[in-house]
Coordinates of C-alpha atoms and ligand atoms in Angstrom, one line a residue:
M208 CA 0.0 0.2 0.0
T209 CA 1.6 3.3 -1.1
L210 CA 1.7 6.3 1.7
P211 CA -0.7 9.0 1.2
A212 CA 0.1 11.8 -0.7
E213 CA 0.3 14.3 2.3
T214 CA 0.5 14.8 5.7
D215 CA 0.5 16.9 9.0
V216 CA 3.3 15.2 11.0
L217 CA 5.8 12.6 9.4
I218 CA 7.4 11.5 12.1
I219 CA 10.7 8.7 10.9
G220 CA 11.4 6.1 13.4
A221 CA 8.6 4.0 15.4
G222 CA 10.8 3.4 18.5
A223 CA 9.9 5.3 22.0
A224 CA 10.1 8.6 21.2
G225 CA 8.3 8.6 17.5
L226 CA 5.7 6.0 18.9
F227 CA 5.2 8.8 22.0
C228 CA 4.9 11.5 19.8
G229 CA 3.1 10.2 17.4
A230 CA 0.3 9.8 20.2
T231 CA 0.5 13.2 20.9
A232 CA 0.6 15.1 18.1
G233 CA -2.5 12.9 17.0
K234 CA -4.5 13.7 20.1
R235 CA -4.7 17.3 19.0
G236 CA -6.3 16.3 15.8
R237 CA -3.0 16.4 13.4
R238 CA -2.6 13.6 11.0
V239 CA 0.3 11.4 11.6
L240 CA 1.8 9.0 9.8
V241 CA 5.0 6.7 11.7
V242 CA 7.2 5.3 9.2
D243 CA 9.9 2.5 9.9
H244 CA 12.2 0.7 8.4
A245 CA 12.3 -2.1 10.6
N246 CA 10.1 -5.2 10.4
K247 CA 8.3 -4.7 13.8
P248 CA 7.8 -1.4 16.3
G249 CA 9.5 -0.5 19.4
K250 CA 12.1 -3.5 19.3
K251 CA 14.3 -2.1 21.7
I252 CA 11.7 -1.1 23.6
L253 CA 11.0 -5.2 23.8
M254 CA 14.5 -5.8 24.9
S255 CA 14.7 -2.7 27.4
G256 CA 15.6 -3.5 31.4
G257 CA 16.3 -7.7 30.9
G258 CA 13.0 -7.8 29.1
R259 CA 10.7 -5.7 31.7
C260 CA 11.7 -2.5 30.4
N261 CA 12.5 0.4 32.9
F262 CA 10.4 2.6 31.6
T263 CA 10.7 5.4 33.9
N264 CA 12.8 6.3 37.1
L265 CA 11.4 8.3 40.4
F266 CA 13.9 10.2 40.6
T267 CA 14.4 11.7 37.5
E268 CA 16.5 15.1 36.9
P269 CA 18.3 17.1 34.8
G270 CA 21.4 15.9 37.0
N271 CA 20.9 12.5 35.3
Y272 CA 21.6 13.4 31.8
L273 CA 25.0 13.8 30.0
S274 CA 24.8 16.8 27.5
E275 CA 27.3 19.6 26.3
N276 CA 24.4 22.2 27.3
P277 CA 23.1 20.2 31.0
H278 CA 20.4 23.0 30.8
F279 CA 18.8 22.1 27.6
C280 CA 16.8 18.6 29.1
K281 CA 15.1 20.8 32.1
S282 CA 12.5 22.5 29.9
A283 CA 10.9 19.2 28.6
L284 CA 11.5 16.8 31.6
K285 CA 9.9 19.7 33.3
R286 CA 6.7 20.2 31.3
F287 CA 6.0 15.7 31.1
T288 CA 7.1 14.6 33.9
Q289 CA 8.0 10.7 35.2
W290 CA 5.1 11.3 37.1
D291 CA 3.0 12.0 33.9
F292 CA 4.3 8.8 32.3
L293 CA 3.2 6.7 35.6
E294 CA -0.5 8.5 34.9
L295 CA -0.4 6.7 31.5
V296 CA 0.9 3.6 32.6
N297 CA -1.3 3.9 35.3
K298 CA -4.1 4.2 33.1
H299 CA -3.5 1.7 30.9
G300 CA -4.0 -1.1 33.9
I301 CA 0.1 -2.1 33.5
T302 CA 1.1 -3.1 37.0
W303 CA 5.2 -2.1 38.0
H304 CA 7.3 -2.3 40.8
E305 CA 10.9 -0.3 42.2
K306 CA 13.8 -2.6 41.6
K307 CA 16.2 0.1 43.5
S308 CA 17.0 3.6 43.4
G309 CA 13.3 5.4 41.6
Q310 CA 13.7 2.5 38.5
L311 CA 10.2 1.4 37.3
F312 CA 9.8 -2.0 35.7
C313 CA 6.9 -3.8 34.4
D314 CA 5.5 -6.7 36.5
T315 CA 4.8 -8.7 33.2
K316 CA 6.8 -7.5 29.8
A317 CA 8.2 -4.8 27.7
Q318 CA 5.4 -5.8 25.4
A319 CA 3.0 -4.0 28.0
I320 CA 4.7 -0.6 27.4
L321 CA 5.3 -1.5 23.5
D322 CA 0.7 -2.1 23.7
M323 CA 0.6 1.0 25.6
L324 CA 2.1 3.1 22.9
L325 CA 0.7 1.5 20.4
D326 CA -2.9 1.5 22.1
E327 CA -2.3 5.1 22.2
C328 CA -1.1 5.7 18.8
A329 CA -4.5 3.6 17.4
E330 CA -6.7 5.4 19.6
A331 CA -5.2 8.9 18.5
G332 CA -5.4 7.5 15.4
A333 CA -1.6 8.1 14.6
N334 CA -0.6 5.5 11.3
I335 CA 2.4 3.0 11.6
R336 CA 3.9 1.9 8.6
M337 CA 7.3 -0.9 8.7
H338 CA 9.2 -1.7 6.6
C339 CA 9.4 1.8 5.1
T340 CA 12.5 3.3 3.8
I341 CA 13.6 6.5 3.5
E342 CA 15.1 7.8 0.1
K343 CA 15.3 11.2 -0.2
I344 CA 13.9 14.3 1.6
E345 CA 13.8 18.1 -0.3
A346 CA 12.3 20.9 1.4
L347 CA 9.7 23.2 -0.5
G348 CA 9.5 26.4 -1.4
E349 CA 6.7 29.1 0.2
G350 CA 4.5 28.2 -2.7
S351 CA 4.0 24.9 -1.2
A352 CA 2.1 26.2 2.3
P353 CA 2.2 25.0 4.7
F354 CA 3.9 22.0 3.3
R355 CA 7.9 22.2 4.0
Y356 CA 9.0 19.1 3.4
R357 CA 8.9 16.4 0.6
V358 CA 9.8 13.0 1.6
S359 CA 10.9 9.9 -1.0
T360 CA 10.4 6.6 0.5
S361 CA 9.8 3.0 -0.5
Q362 CA 6.3 3.6 0.0
G363 CA 5.9 6.3 -2.4
I364 CA 6.2 10.1 -2.1
I365 CA 4.7 12.5 0.5
R366 CA 4.3 16.2 1.2
V367 CA 4.9 16.7 5.0
E368 CA 4.1 19.6 7.2
S369 CA 6.3 18.2 10.0
L370 CA 9.2 16.5 9.8
V371 CA 10.4 14.2 13.1
I372 CA 13.4 12.7 13.5
A373 CA 12.8 10.0 16.1
T374 CA 15.7 7.4 14.7
G375 CA 17.3 6.6 17.5
G376 CA 21.1 5.7 18.0
L377 CA 23.8 3.9 16.8
S378 CA 23.6 0.7 20.0
I379 CA 22.6 -2.8 18.8
P380 CA 22.5 -2.6 15.0
T381 CA 20.2 -5.9 14.6
L382 CA 17.7 -3.8 16.1
G383 CA 17.1 -1.8 13.6
A384 CA 19.6 1.2 14.3
S385 CA 21.2 3.0 12.0
G386 CA 23.1 6.7 11.0
F387 CA 19.9 8.1 9.3
G388 CA 19.7 11.0 12.4
Y389 CA 22.7 11.9 12.5
N390 CA 23.7 11.4 8.4
L391 CA 20.5 13.5 7.7
A392 CA 21.4 16.2 10.6
T393 CA 24.9 16.8 9.0
E394 CA 23.7 17.2 5.3
L395 CA 21.7 19.9 6.7
G396 CA 24.3 22.0 7.9
L397 CA 23.6 21.1 11.7
Q398 CA 26.2 20.6 14.3
L399 CA 26.5 17.4 15.9
Y400 CA 28.6 16.3 19.0
P401 CA 31.1 13.0 18.3
L402 CA 29.1 9.9 18.9
S403 CA 30.9 7.1 20.9
A404 CA 29.0 3.9 23.1
G405 CA 27.7 4.5 26.5
L406 CA 26.6 2.7 28.9
V407 CA 28.1 -0.4 27.6
P408 CA 31.2 -3.1 29.5
F409 CA 34.6 -2.3 29.2
T410 CA 37.1 -5.0 27.7
L411 CA 40.3 -5.5 29.3
S412 CA 43.6 -6.7 27.4
P413 CA 45.0 -10.4 27.4
E414 CA 47.5 -9.4 29.9
Q415 CA 44.6 -7.5 32.2
L416 CA 42.1 -10.4 32.1
Q417 CA 44.8 -13.2 32.9
P418 CA 44.6 -12.7 37.0
F419 CA 40.8 -12.5 36.4
K420 CA 40.1 -16.0 34.7
D421 CA 38.8 -17.8 37.9
C422 CA 36.5 -14.8 39.0
V423 CA 34.6 -14.3 35.6
G424 CA 31.2 -14.1 36.7
N425 CA 32.0 -13.1 40.1
S426 CA 30.4 -9.5 41.2
L427 CA 30.5 -6.8 44.0
E428 CA 29.4 -3.7 45.2
V429 CA 31.9 -1.3 44.1
T430 CA 32.4 2.9 43.7
A431 CA 33.9 3.4 40.4
H432 CA 35.3 6.5 39.9
C433 CA 36.1 8.5 36.4
G434 CA 37.5 12.4 36.5
E435 CA 34.9 14.0 39.0
Q436 CA 31.9 11.2 38.4
Q437 CA 31.4 8.7 40.9
F438 CA 28.8 5.8 41.0
T439 CA 28.4 2.5 43.9
E440 CA 26.8 -0.4 42.2
S441 CA 27.7 -3.6 41.6
L442 CA 30.6 -4.7 39.2
L443 CA 30.6 -7.9 37.5
F444 CA 33.4 -9.8 35.9
T445 CA 33.7 -10.8 32.0
H446 CA 35.1 -13.2 30.0
R447 CA 36.0 -9.5 28.3
G448 CA 36.4 -7.7 31.2
L449 CA 34.7 -5.9 33.3
S450 CA 30.2 -5.1 33.3
G451 CA 27.5 -4.6 35.7
P452 CA 25.9 -1.6 36.8
A453 CA 28.5 0.3 38.1
M454 CA 30.6 0.0 34.7
L455 CA 28.2 0.9 32.2
Q456 CA 27.2 3.7 34.2
I457 CA 30.6 4.6 34.4
S458 CA 31.8 4.1 30.8
S459 CA 29.6 7.2 30.1
Y460 CA 32.1 9.5 30.8
W461 CA 34.8 7.9 30.4
R462 CA 36.8 7.9 27.0
P463 CA 40.2 5.8 25.5
G464 CA 43.4 6.3 27.5
K465 CA 41.3 7.5 30.5
T466 CA 42.6 5.9 34.0
L467 CA 39.5 4.0 36.0
S468 CA 39.4 4.3 40.1
I469 CA 37.5 1.2 41.5
N470 CA 36.8 1.0 45.0
L471 CA 36.2 -2.8 45.8
L472 CA 35.5 -2.5 49.4
P473 CA 33.2 0.8 49.2
A474 CA 31.7 0.3 52.5
M475 CA 34.5 0.0 54.9
D476 CA 37.7 1.2 55.9
L477 CA 39.9 -1.8 55.3
L478 CA 42.9 -0.1 56.9
A479 CA 40.9 0.1 60.1
H480 CA 39.0 -3.6 60.1
L481 CA 42.8 -5.2 59.4
K482 CA 44.5 -3.4 62.3
D483 CA 41.2 -4.2 64.4
L484 CA 41.0 -7.9 63.0
Q485 CA 45.1 -7.9 63.9
K486 CA 44.6 -7.8 67.8
Q487 CA 41.2 -9.9 67.8
R488 CA 43.0 -12.7 65.6
P489 CA 46.5 -12.1 64.8
K490 CA 46.9 -16.0 63.9
V491 CA 44.3 -15.3 61.0
H492 CA 45.8 -15.6 57.2
L493 CA 45.4 -12.1 55.8
L494 CA 43.6 -14.5 52.5
T495 CA 41.1 -15.6 55.4
V496 CA 40.2 -12.1 56.1
I497 CA 39.6 -10.9 52.4
A498 CA 37.2 -13.8 51.6
E499 CA 35.2 -12.8 54.3
L500 CA 34.6 -9.6 52.3
M501 CA 34.0 -10.6 48.5
T502 CA 34.2 -14.2 47.0
R503 CA 36.7 -16.3 47.4
S504 CA 37.9 -16.7 44.3
L505 CA 38.1 -12.9 43.9
A506 CA 39.8 -12.8 47.3
E507 CA 42.7 -15.3 46.2
T508 CA 42.9 -13.5 42.8
L509 CA 43.4 -9.9 44.6
C510 CA 45.7 -11.2 47.2
N511 CA 47.8 -13.0 44.4
L512 CA 48.2 -9.7 42.7
W513 CA 48.6 -7.0 45.7
C514 CA 49.7 -8.8 48.9
S515 CA 51.2 -11.7 50.6
N516 CA 49.8 -13.9 52.5
K517 CA 50.7 -14.4 56.5
P518 CA 48.8 -14.2 59.6
L519 CA 47.6 -10.8 60.3
A520 CA 50.5 -10.4 63.2
D521 CA 53.1 -10.5 60.7
Y522 CA 52.1 -7.5 59.1
S523 CA 53.2 -4.1 59.9
H524 CA 50.8 -1.0 59.8
K525 CA 52.5 0.3 56.9
E526 CA 51.8 -3.2 54.7
F527 CA 48.1 -2.6 55.6
E528 CA 48.8 1.1 54.4
A529 CA 49.5 -0.2 50.8
I530 CA 47.5 -3.4 51.1
A531 CA 43.8 -0.9 52.1
D532 CA 45.1 1.4 49.0
H533 CA 44.9 -1.7 46.3
F534 CA 41.2 -2.5 47.6
H535 CA 39.9 0.8 47.7
R536 CA 42.1 2.5 44.9
W537 CA 42.6 -0.3 41.9
E538 CA 43.2 2.0 38.9
L539 CA 43.3 0.7 35.8
I540 CA 43.2 1.4 32.2
P541 CA 40.5 -0.4 30.4
A542 CA 41.8 -1.3 26.5
G543 CA 38.3 -0.5 25.3
T544 CA 34.5 -0.9 25.5
E545 CA 32.5 -3.4 23.7
G546 CA 31.2 -0.8 21.3
Y547 CA 27.7 -0.2 19.6
R548 CA 27.5 -4.1 19.7
T549 CA 26.2 -4.1 23.2
A550 CA 25.4 -0.5 24.2
E551 CA 22.4 0.7 25.9
V552 CA 22.8 4.0 24.6
T553 CA 25.1 7.0 22.2
L554 CA 26.6 9.4 23.4
G555 CA 26.9 12.7 21.3
G556 CA 24.5 13.2 18.9
V557 CA 22.2 16.9 17.4
D558 CA 23.7 20.0 19.0
T559 CA 20.7 21.0 21.6
D560 CA 21.8 24.7 20.1
E561 CA 20.6 23.5 17.0
L562 CA 17.2 23.0 18.5
S563 CA 14.3 24.8 20.5
S564 CA 14.3 23.2 24.1
K565 CA 10.3 24.3 24.2
T566 CA 9.3 22.0 20.7
M567 CA 12.5 20.0 19.5
E568 CA 12.6 22.0 16.4
S569 CA 15.4 22.8 14.1
K570 CA 16.7 26.5 14.3
Q571 CA 17.6 26.2 10.8
H572 CA 15.3 24.8 9.5
P573 CA 11.4 24.9 10.7
G574 CA 9.1 22.0 10.3
L575 CA 12.0 19.5 11.3
F576 CA 12.5 18.3 14.8
F577 CA 14.9 15.8 16.2
I578 CA 13.8 13.6 19.3
G579 CA 15.1 11.0 21.9
E580 CA 18.6 9.6 21.8
V581 CA 19.6 11.0 18.2
V582 CA 19.7 14.4 20.0
D583 CA 23.0 14.6 22.4
V584 CA 20.9 14.1 25.5
T585 CA 22.4 10.8 27.3
G586 CA 20.4 9.6 30.4
H587 CA 21.9 7.3 33.6
L588 CA 21.0 3.7 33.3
G589 CA 17.8 3.5 35.5
G590 CA 15.1 4.9 33.3
F591 CA 16.0 8.1 32.3
N592 CA 17.2 7.1 28.9
F593 CA 13.2 6.0 28.7
Q594 CA 12.7 9.7 30.4
W595 CA 14.0 11.9 27.5
A596 CA 12.4 10.1 25.0
W597 CA 8.8 10.5 26.0
A598 CA 9.6 13.8 27.6
S599 CA 11.1 15.2 23.8
A600 CA 8.4 13.5 22.6
H601 CA 6.0 15.2 24.1
A602 CA 7.5 18.5 23.8
C603 CA 7.3 18.3 20.3
G604 CA 4.0 16.2 19.9
T605 CA 2.5 18.8 21.6
Y606 CA 3.5 21.7 18.6
A607 CA 4.2 19.2 15.4
Ligands
LIG225 C1 19.4 -3.3 25.4 C2 19.1 -1.7 25.9 C3 18.3 -2.1 26.8 C4 17.8 -0.4 27.1 N1 16.7 -1.0 28.2 C5 16.6 0.4 28.4 C6 15.8 0.0 30.0 O1 15.5 -0.4 30.6 N2 15.4 2.2 30.6 C7 16.1 3.0 29.6 O2 15.3 4.0 30.1 N3 16.5 2.7 28.4 C8 16.9 1.8 28.2 N4 17.7 1.6 27.0 C9 17.9 2.8 26.1 C10 16.4 2.9 25.1 O3 16.3 2.1 24.6 C11 16.8 4.2 24.2 O4 17.5 5.5 25.0 C12 15.4 4.4 23.5 O5 15.0 3.6 23.1 C13 15.6 5.6 22.9 O6 14.4 6.1 21.9 P1 14.5 6.1 21.0 O7 13.2 6.3 20.1 O8 15.0 7.6 20.6 O9 15.1 5.4 19.5 P2 14.6 3.7 19.4 O10 13.8 3.4 20.3 O11 16.0 3.2 19.1 O12 14.1 4.0 18.0 C14 14.5 4.5 16.6 C15 13.8 3.7 15.7 O13 13.9 4.0 14.3 C16 13.9 3.2 13.5 N5 15.5 3.6 12.7 C17 16.8 3.5 12.3 N6 17.0 4.5 11.6 C18 15.9 4.6 10.3 C19 15.8 5.2 9.3 N7 16.9 5.0 8.5 N8 14.4 4.6 8.4 C20 13.6 4.2 9.5 N9 13.3 4.1 11.0 C21 14.5 3.9 11.3 C22 14.6 2.3 14.5 O14 14.1 1.1 13.7 C23 13.6 2.3 15.5 O15 12.6 1.6 15.4 C24 18.3 0.4 26.4 C25 18.6 0.0 25.3 C26 19.4 -1.3 24.6 C27 20.1 -1.3 23.7

């Protein structure tokens, strides 16, 4: 079936932002068409949160986002909040639970959130066309008003008043990710901030990995530091390197060559602990003490790397200081990250100075909008990226 000859709003990308924008604009009475090159809408939603979609965070605030302009996201986040999205979720009878730190997940499956978005689109009269590839976008002259763009697609040519780019980031190409939005922005002369994989596991070199080969699958609560930023969450040793929420979070702040500093025992003062135990249990060996604080295989690996294994009575306080320093400040330079293959998000993107924070409209190209992950706004792990998708989509959908 070919596309209609014209529409008020054409949204490219039937992901989180595109679908919600479609529903919002449709409810204003706009004729809306959402197109996508993939075979199914919302594939990332289905994969998200381990299949249960961490759809928002109760503690969402601008400080949870990385952007060259940290103020840009404030307006949209304030006008469509986590409470607004939760109200919609409740209206659709979707049951949910808070996992930790305000992270809200579906009780059942992520499909519930996708179904909700599709129902909202249907109710608003927003049509969705899959398998639709964009071939060409041309700006129209004043004579074509109110239409401002002609879009050639694999399903026909359509004239549109508002064109919304909601094509997301580069992560997980097998889920339909493409550089479409970034390439279009560049072609149209919009500034982009450099792209890189965010919320992504670290890889280590074979030499760095070798001592940890028996620790794969082990995890522990750590504080990971990179520059000024720090996160206290769990770290997981993998076949390739380091993963777990603490590593994913700090990866968004890491750049190749930068040092990571990891406090492996953030909840305690190891030096004071060792000094106390030296008095209370002088005959006990250091490895036994460390193995009381983490898994045995990790304790063995780290003791092999950093310390001898003697009865506590045989250590000087200076030696304890050096040992405690190793555990509280493990410094390493990762070889790299796993990249877009496993990253949850793409850092960087369309420079927010190019867009109106009220409407997400391009300042240079009236009628052209960018929303969601394609914009240089990236959230921390924990439901913040979806909340940005909803908020930016809502800002655009109430205007486009
Ligand atoms: C495995 C995984 C788990 C995640 N879990 C969470 C989570 O639990 N909570 C959270 O907040 N965030 C999570 N995220 C991040 C979140 O999924 C994204 O931030 C969010 O989906 C971005 O929304 P978007 O609409 O901008 O892009 P997307 O949801 O990626 O949608 C973009 C759409 O555009 C389409 N498209 C791309 N290129 C073209 C093209 N050339 N032509 C036509 N269509 C195109 C794609 O097919 C896709 O449907 C996760 C990400 C991944 C990869």
